[in-house]
Amino acid sequence: MRTSVALSLLGAAATGVAAQSQKPLPTAVAVNNNPVGLVAEAVLPGNNIKGKVVVKSGDGGVGTQFNIELSGIPEDGPFTYHIHVNPVPENGNCSATLAHLDPTERGEDPVCDKSKPETCQVGDLSGKYGAITKGQTTFSASYLDKYASLVEGTGAYFLNRSIVFHYPNKTRITCANFKITNAGPAPFRFQPTGTGISSAAPIGTNPAQTTGGAPSPSGTMPVEAGASFSTSSMTSVVAALLGGAMMLML
Ligand SMILES: [Cu+2]
């Protein structure tokens, strides 16, 4: 009797645990509006592991492409790595970067299931894509992550944060901040192409242009210059017309 009560209590407890672990994990939001052309990199200080993590907007702004190239990795791996919430301070102290980037607040437990990356901490890169295995002295990885964001002001934005590598006992071996190396095209920057100048100018045909009177510097011609350019050519057209009229009158 006492045994059966104890067993049923155990059963209830087990059911409770099972119910708790089955609670669905929050899912991260897939990012599809990353700024196209944006590139950033985190270069490791190189005291131990050397190399860098280059990130860029995925095709069409969908996801973030990570390209990682490392060397000089010590033998005592495996090493995990993550995006941490805070940047590395001037003194290089990796502990100051605090915890993993985790905008869904799913926490460390249960551990990341790489078959369901949307349920992992956004910053848990080695959880989602694999750690640096023991004995590996170089490491390269290339993957598209859908959840890390390059859109400033969003919870999963990480270019103001850091990447941190860990020893197997979780202490921090090295860390670095992300820096933007190419901001991509500015939203309203004039894009000179073969047809860009004539479409920007108010007049369809521009005589000065066809004579090559004022070569435009490649790639940097602002709209204002285009406008004044066509104004001066308008003046010359008017002067020519006036000249012609004068000739006729004489
Ligand atoms: Cu970490």
mmCIF file of C-alpha atoms and ligand atoms in Angstrom:
data_model
loop_
_atom_site.group_PDB
_atom_site.id
_atom_site.type_symbol
_atom_site.label_atom_id
_atom_site.label_comp_id
_atom_site.label_asym_id
_atom_site.label_seq_id
_atom_site.Cartn_x
_atom_site.Cartn_y
_atom_site.Cartn_z
ATOM 1 C CA MET A 1 0.000 0.000 0.000
ATOM 2 C CA ARG A 2 2.635 2.466 1.094
ATOM 3 C CA THR A 3 4.719 1.388 -1.872
ATOM 4 C CA SER A 4 1.913 2.031 -4.341
ATOM 5 C CA VAL A 5 1.303 5.530 -2.882
ATOM 6 C CA ALA A 6 5.023 6.270 -3.187
ATOM 7 C CA LEU A 7 5.007 4.961 -6.740
ATOM 8 C CA SER A 8 2.014 7.059 -7.739
ATOM 9 C CA LEU A 9 3.646 10.131 -6.194
ATOM 10 C CA LEU A 10 6.803 9.383 -8.155
ATOM 11 C CA GLY A 11 4.688 8.988 -11.257
ATOM 12 C CA ALA A 12 3.032 12.357 -10.693
ATOM 13 C CA ALA A 13 6.397 13.992 -10.134
ATOM 14 C CA ALA A 14 7.761 12.444 -13.323
ATOM 15 C CA THR A 15 4.722 13.642 -15.270
ATOM 16 C CA GLY A 16 5.276 17.136 -13.874
ATOM 17 C CA VAL A 17 8.898 17.148 -15.021
ATOM 18 C CA ALA A 18 7.903 15.855 -18.450
ATOM 19 C CA ALA A 19 5.214 18.526 -18.784
ATOM 20 C CA GLN A 20 7.732 21.207 -17.850
ATOM 21 C CA SER A 21 10.348 20.102 -20.405
ATOM 22 C CA GLN A 22 7.694 19.915 -23.131
ATOM 23 C CA LYS A 23 6.828 23.566 -22.712
ATOM 24 C CA PRO A 24 7.519 24.979 -26.161
ATOM 25 C CA LEU A 25 10.577 27.177 -26.443
ATOM 26 C CA PRO A 26 10.120 30.672 -27.846
ATOM 27 C CA THR A 27 11.182 31.012 -31.453
ATOM 28 C CA ALA A 28 13.440 33.705 -32.838
ATOM 29 C CA VAL A 29 12.206 35.991 -35.607
ATOM 30 C CA ALA A 30 13.745 35.412 -39.049
ATOM 31 C CA VAL A 31 15.277 38.627 -40.407
ATOM 32 C CA ASN A 32 14.644 39.450 -44.073
ATOM 33 C CA ASN A 33 15.377 43.188 -44.133
ATOM 34 C CA ASN A 34 19.091 43.334 -43.404
ATOM 35 C CA PRO A 35 20.793 46.257 -45.194
ATOM 36 C CA VAL A 36 22.022 44.806 -48.475
ATOM 37 C CA GLY A 37 25.740 45.365 -48.966
ATOM 38 C CA LEU A 38 26.507 45.808 -45.268
ATOM 39 C CA VAL A 39 29.742 44.086 -44.190
ATOM 40 C CA ALA A 40 31.301 43.974 -40.730
ATOM 41 C CA GLU A 41 34.071 42.015 -39.094
ATOM 42 C CA ALA A 42 35.374 41.040 -35.685
ATOM 43 C CA VAL A 43 39.148 40.633 -35.692
ATOM 44 C CA LEU A 44 40.538 38.644 -32.761
ATOM 45 C CA PRO A 45 43.421 40.275 -30.821
ATOM 46 C CA GLY A 46 45.544 37.214 -31.668
ATOM 47 C CA ASN A 47 47.126 36.407 -28.269
ATOM 48 C CA ASN A 48 46.043 32.807 -28.779
ATOM 49 C CA ILE A 49 43.439 32.098 -31.457
ATOM 50 C CA LYS A 50 44.033 34.314 -34.502
ATOM 51 C CA GLY A 51 41.642 35.258 -37.255
ATOM 52 C CA LYS A 52 38.358 36.966 -37.825
ATOM 53 C CA VAL A 53 34.617 36.604 -38.179
ATOM 54 C CA VAL A 54 33.235 38.426 -41.219
ATOM 55 C CA VAL A 55 29.490 39.017 -41.429
ATOM 56 C CA LYS A 56 27.401 40.409 -44.226
ATOM 57 C CA SER A 57 23.815 40.723 -45.250
ATOM 58 C CA GLY A 58 22.448 37.618 -46.973
ATOM 59 C CA ASP A 59 21.134 37.821 -50.540
ATOM 60 C CA GLY A 60 18.244 40.277 -50.712
ATOM 61 C CA GLY A 61 18.720 41.112 -47.020
ATOM 62 C CA VAL A 62 17.601 37.650 -45.927
ATOM 63 C CA GLY A 63 19.666 36.478 -42.972
ATOM 64 C CA THR A 64 23.297 37.134 -42.092
ATOM 65 C CA GLN A 65 26.168 35.329 -43.769
ATOM 66 C CA PHE A 66 28.964 34.367 -41.330
ATOM 67 C CA ASN A 67 32.438 33.570 -42.645
ATOM 68 C CA ILE A 68 34.900 32.476 -39.984
ATOM 69 C CA GLU A 69 38.616 31.804 -40.511
ATOM 70 C CA LEU A 70 40.765 30.939 -37.487
ATOM 71 C CA SER A 71 44.254 29.617 -36.851
ATOM 72 C CA GLY A 72 46.562 29.070 -33.885
ATOM 73 C CA ILE A 73 43.843 27.240 -31.986
ATOM 74 C CA PRO A 74 45.168 25.497 -28.841
ATOM 75 C CA GLU A 75 44.852 21.705 -28.612
ATOM 76 C CA ASP A 76 42.688 21.637 -25.499
ATOM 77 C CA GLY A 77 39.298 22.103 -27.171
ATOM 78 C CA PRO A 78 36.505 21.762 -28.000
ATOM 79 C CA PHE A 79 35.790 25.493 -28.069
ATOM 80 C CA THR A 80 32.343 27.015 -28.198
ATOM 81 C CA TYR A 81 31.655 30.554 -29.367
ATOM 82 C CA HIS A 82 28.776 32.977 -29.156
ATOM 83 C CA ILE A 83 27.629 36.524 -29.749
ATOM 84 C CA HIS A 84 27.593 38.165 -26.321
ATOM 85 C CA VAL A 85 25.378 41.100 -25.387
ATOM 86 C CA ASN A 86 28.020 43.675 -24.495
ATOM 87 C CA PRO A 87 31.049 44.845 -26.434
ATOM 88 C CA VAL A 88 34.577 44.150 -25.227
ATOM 89 C CA PRO A 89 35.867 47.157 -23.242
ATOM 90 C CA GLU A 90 39.162 48.924 -24.027
ATOM 91 C CA ASN A 91 41.065 46.677 -21.605
ATOM 92 C CA GLY A 92 40.055 43.576 -23.593
ATOM 93 C CA ASN A 93 38.314 41.861 -20.672
ATOM 94 C CA CYS A 94 36.066 39.179 -22.227
ATOM 95 C CA SER A 95 34.140 38.732 -18.972
ATOM 96 C CA ALA A 96 32.693 42.223 -19.385
ATOM 97 C CA THR A 97 30.758 41.052 -22.438
ATOM 98 C CA LEU A 98 28.232 39.405 -20.072
ATOM 99 C CA ALA A 99 25.835 36.718 -21.364
ATOM 100 C CA HIS A 100 24.815 35.412 -24.781
ATOM 101 C CA LEU A 101 22.636 37.428 -27.136
ATOM 102 C CA ASP A 102 19.212 35.978 -26.317
ATOM 103 C CA PRO A 103 16.369 38.289 -27.361
ATOM 104 C CA THR A 104 13.768 35.515 -26.933
ATOM 105 C CA GLU A 105 15.031 34.935 -23.359
ATOM 106 C CA ARG A 106 14.935 31.151 -23.772
ATOM 107 C CA GLY A 107 17.999 30.819 -21.524
ATOM 108 C CA GLU A 108 20.722 28.156 -21.509
ATOM 109 C CA ASP A 109 18.470 25.169 -20.782
ATOM 110 C CA PRO A 110 17.630 22.992 -22.557
ATOM 111 C CA VAL A 111 20.762 23.119 -24.696
ATOM 112 C CA CYS A 112 20.404 24.277 -28.286
ATOM 113 C CA ASP A 113 19.000 21.680 -30.681
ATOM 114 C CA LYS A 114 20.728 22.483 -33.973
ATOM 115 C CA SER A 115 17.880 20.873 -35.928
ATOM 116 C CA LYS A 116 15.661 23.677 -34.577
ATOM 117 C CA PRO A 117 17.921 26.738 -34.728
ATOM 118 C CA GLU A 118 14.970 29.111 -34.297
ATOM 119 C CA THR A 119 14.603 27.801 -30.732
ATOM 120 C CA CYS A 120 18.262 28.397 -29.805
ATOM 121 C CA GLN A 121 19.680 31.541 -28.309
ATOM 122 C CA VAL A 122 20.250 33.853 -31.287
ATOM 123 C CA GLY A 123 23.857 34.342 -30.179
ATOM 124 C CA ASP A 124 24.616 30.626 -29.680
ATOM 125 C CA LEU A 125 26.506 30.194 -32.943
ATOM 126 C CA SER A 126 28.441 27.054 -31.975
ATOM 127 C CA GLY A 127 25.217 25.533 -30.647
ATOM 128 C CA LYS A 128 23.508 26.092 -33.984
ATOM 129 C CA TYR A 129 26.421 25.426 -36.371
ATOM 130 C CA GLY A 130 28.949 23.367 -34.426
ATOM 131 C CA ALA A 131 31.853 23.973 -32.063
ATOM 132 C CA ILE A 132 35.573 23.946 -32.858
ATOM 133 C CA THR A 133 36.434 20.336 -32.212
ATOM 134 C CA LYS A 134 39.326 19.206 -30.011
ATOM 135 C CA GLY A 135 42.662 18.992 -31.775
ATOM 136 C CA GLN A 136 41.646 21.301 -34.610
ATOM 137 C CA THR A 137 44.341 24.010 -34.943
ATOM 138 C CA THR A 138 42.578 25.836 -37.773
ATOM 139 C CA PHE A 139 38.863 26.384 -38.243
ATOM 140 C CA SER A 140 36.765 27.725 -41.048
ATOM 141 C CA ALA A 141 33.014 27.941 -41.222
ATOM 142 C CA SER A 142 30.539 29.596 -43.543
ATOM 143 C CA TYR A 143 26.824 29.687 -42.872
ATOM 144 C CA LEU A 144 23.713 31.793 -43.224
ATOM 145 C CA ASP A 145 21.988 32.544 -39.937
ATOM 146 C CA LYS A 146 18.372 33.696 -40.248
ATOM 147 C CA TYR A 147 18.012 35.196 -36.780
ATOM 148 C CA ALA A 148 21.007 37.439 -36.066
ATOM 149 C CA SER A 149 20.098 40.943 -37.200
ATOM 150 C CA LEU A 150 22.009 43.705 -38.975
ATOM 151 C CA VAL A 151 19.057 46.074 -38.494
ATOM 152 C CA GLU A 152 20.068 48.614 -35.869
ATOM 153 C CA GLY A 153 17.562 49.021 -33.047
ATOM 154 C CA THR A 154 16.159 45.481 -33.198
ATOM 155 C CA GLY A 155 16.640 43.038 -30.322
ATOM 156 C CA ALA A 156 18.754 40.625 -32.340
ATOM 157 C CA TYR A 157 21.036 43.402 -33.699
ATOM 158 C CA PHE A 158 24.617 42.447 -32.914
ATOM 159 C CA LEU A 159 27.065 44.862 -34.563
ATOM 160 C CA ASN A 160 27.299 46.794 -31.270
ATOM 161 C CA ARG A 161 28.110 43.547 -29.442
ATOM 162 C CA SER A 162 30.970 41.020 -29.423
ATOM 163 C CA ILE A 163 31.963 37.491 -30.282
ATOM 164 C CA VAL A 164 33.491 35.350 -27.526
ATOM 165 C CA PHE A 165 35.310 32.005 -27.689
ATOM 166 C CA HIS A 166 35.291 29.646 -24.706
ATOM 167 C CA TYR A 167 37.444 26.859 -23.286
ATOM 168 C CA PRO A 168 35.597 23.596 -22.572
ATOM 169 C CA ASN A 169 35.109 24.762 -18.956
ATOM 170 C CA LYS A 170 33.338 27.869 -20.315
ATOM 171 C CA THR A 171 36.051 30.352 -19.322
ATOM 172 C CA ARG A 172 36.685 32.860 -22.062
ATOM 173 C CA ILE A 173 39.732 32.374 -24.276
ATOM 174 C CA THR A 174 39.401 35.376 -26.603
ATOM 175 C CA CYS A 175 36.882 37.947 -27.783
ATOM 176 C CA ALA A 176 36.444 40.823 -30.247
ATOM 177 C CA ASN A 177 33.976 43.527 -31.241
ATOM 178 C CA PHE A 178 32.272 43.847 -34.598
ATOM 179 C CA LYS A 179 33.201 46.841 -36.744
ATOM 180 C CA ILE A 180 31.408 47.876 -39.916
ATOM 181 C CA THR A 181 33.837 47.738 -42.844
ATOM 182 C CA ASN A 182 31.317 48.545 -45.582
ATOM 183 C CA ALA A 183 28.043 50.270 -44.767
ATOM 184 C CA GLY A 184 26.622 49.376 -48.186
ATOM 185 C CA PRO A 185 24.925 51.831 -50.498
ATOM 186 C CA ALA A 186 23.443 54.865 -48.753
ATOM 187 C CA PRO A 187 19.666 55.065 -49.256
ATOM 188 C CA PHE A 188 19.701 58.251 -51.371
ATOM 189 C CA ARG A 189 23.176 58.193 -52.855
ATOM 190 C CA PHE A 190 23.217 59.093 -56.551
ATOM 191 C CA GLN A 191 24.092 55.966 -58.516
ATOM 192 C CA PRO A 192 25.794 56.965 -61.761
ATOM 193 C CA THR A 193 25.335 54.403 -64.500
ATOM 194 C CA GLY A 194 25.281 54.726 -68.273
ATOM 195 C CA THR A 195 21.854 56.292 -68.100
ATOM 196 C CA GLY A 196 22.044 57.825 -64.639
ATOM 197 C CA ILE A 197 23.118 61.316 -65.711
ATOM 198 C CA SER A 198 20.470 61.909 -68.358
ATOM 199 C CA SER A 199 17.725 60.610 -66.076
ATOM 200 C CA ALA A 200 18.884 62.905 -63.280
ATOM 201 C CA ALA A 201 19.106 65.977 -65.512
ATOM 202 C CA PRO A 202 15.844 67.850 -66.185
ATOM 203 C CA ILE A 203 16.480 68.087 -69.953
ATOM 204 C CA GLY A 204 16.523 64.881 -71.984
ATOM 205 C CA THR A 205 19.322 65.886 -74.332
ATOM 206 C CA ASN A 206 22.326 67.721 -73.128
ATOM 207 C CA PRO A 207 24.603 69.101 -75.870
ATOM 208 C CA ALA A 208 27.534 69.745 -73.545
ATOM 209 C CA GLN A 209 27.431 66.121 -72.514
ATOM 210 C CA THR A 210 27.704 64.713 -76.025
ATOM 211 C CA THR A 211 30.706 66.921 -76.771
ATOM 212 C CA GLY A 212 32.326 65.608 -73.602
ATOM 213 C CA GLY A 213 32.850 69.131 -72.310
ATOM 214 C CA ALA A 214 32.762 68.183 -68.654
ATOM 215 C CA PRO A 215 33.781 64.627 -67.829
ATOM 216 C CA SER A 216 32.024 63.458 -64.684
ATOM 217 C CA PRO A 217 34.196 61.886 -62.011
ATOM 218 C CA SER A 218 33.288 58.229 -61.935
ATOM 219 C CA GLY A 219 31.064 57.136 -59.132
ATOM 220 C CA THR A 220 30.836 60.316 -57.149
ATOM 221 C CA MET A 221 28.861 62.824 -59.207
ATOM 222 C CA PRO A 222 26.268 64.377 -56.916
ATOM 223 C CA VAL A 223 22.829 65.346 -58.164
ATOM 224 C CA GLU A 224 23.520 69.034 -57.476
ATOM 225 C CA ALA A 225 26.468 69.035 -59.876
ATOM 226 C CA GLY A 226 24.276 67.405 -62.506
ATOM 227 C CA ALA A 227 21.661 70.133 -62.033
ATOM 228 C CA SER A 228 24.102 73.063 -62.332
ATOM 229 C CA PHE A 229 25.729 71.290 -65.247
ATOM 230 C CA SER A 230 22.479 71.287 -67.185
ATOM 231 C CA THR A 231 21.710 74.883 -66.152
ATOM 232 C CA SER A 232 24.963 76.074 -67.731
ATOM 233 C CA SER A 233 24.235 74.057 -70.864
ATOM 234 C CA MET A 234 20.759 75.625 -70.973
ATOM 235 C CA THR A 235 22.455 79.005 -70.882
ATOM 236 C CA SER A 236 24.642 78.076 -73.825
ATOM 237 C CA VAL A 237 21.627 76.825 -75.773
ATOM 238 C CA VAL A 238 19.779 80.113 -75.119
ATOM 239 C CA ALA A 239 22.887 82.094 -76.129
ATOM 240 C CA ALA A 240 23.147 80.070 -79.352
ATOM 241 C CA LEU A 241 19.470 80.664 -80.119
ATOM 242 C CA LEU A 242 19.827 84.386 -79.429
ATOM 243 C CA GLY A 243 22.908 84.457 -81.631
ATOM 244 C CA GLY A 244 20.963 82.745 -84.419
ATOM 245 C CA ALA A 245 18.081 85.196 -84.068
ATOM 246 C CA MET A 246 20.501 88.138 -84.221
ATOM 247 C CA MET A 247 22.008 86.717 -87.408
ATOM 248 C CA LEU A 248 18.534 86.440 -88.976
ATOM 249 C CA MET A 249 17.648 90.019 -87.982
ATOM 250 C CA LEU A 250 20.860 91.276 -89.566
HETATM 251 CU CU CU B 1 29.839 32.688 -24.915
#
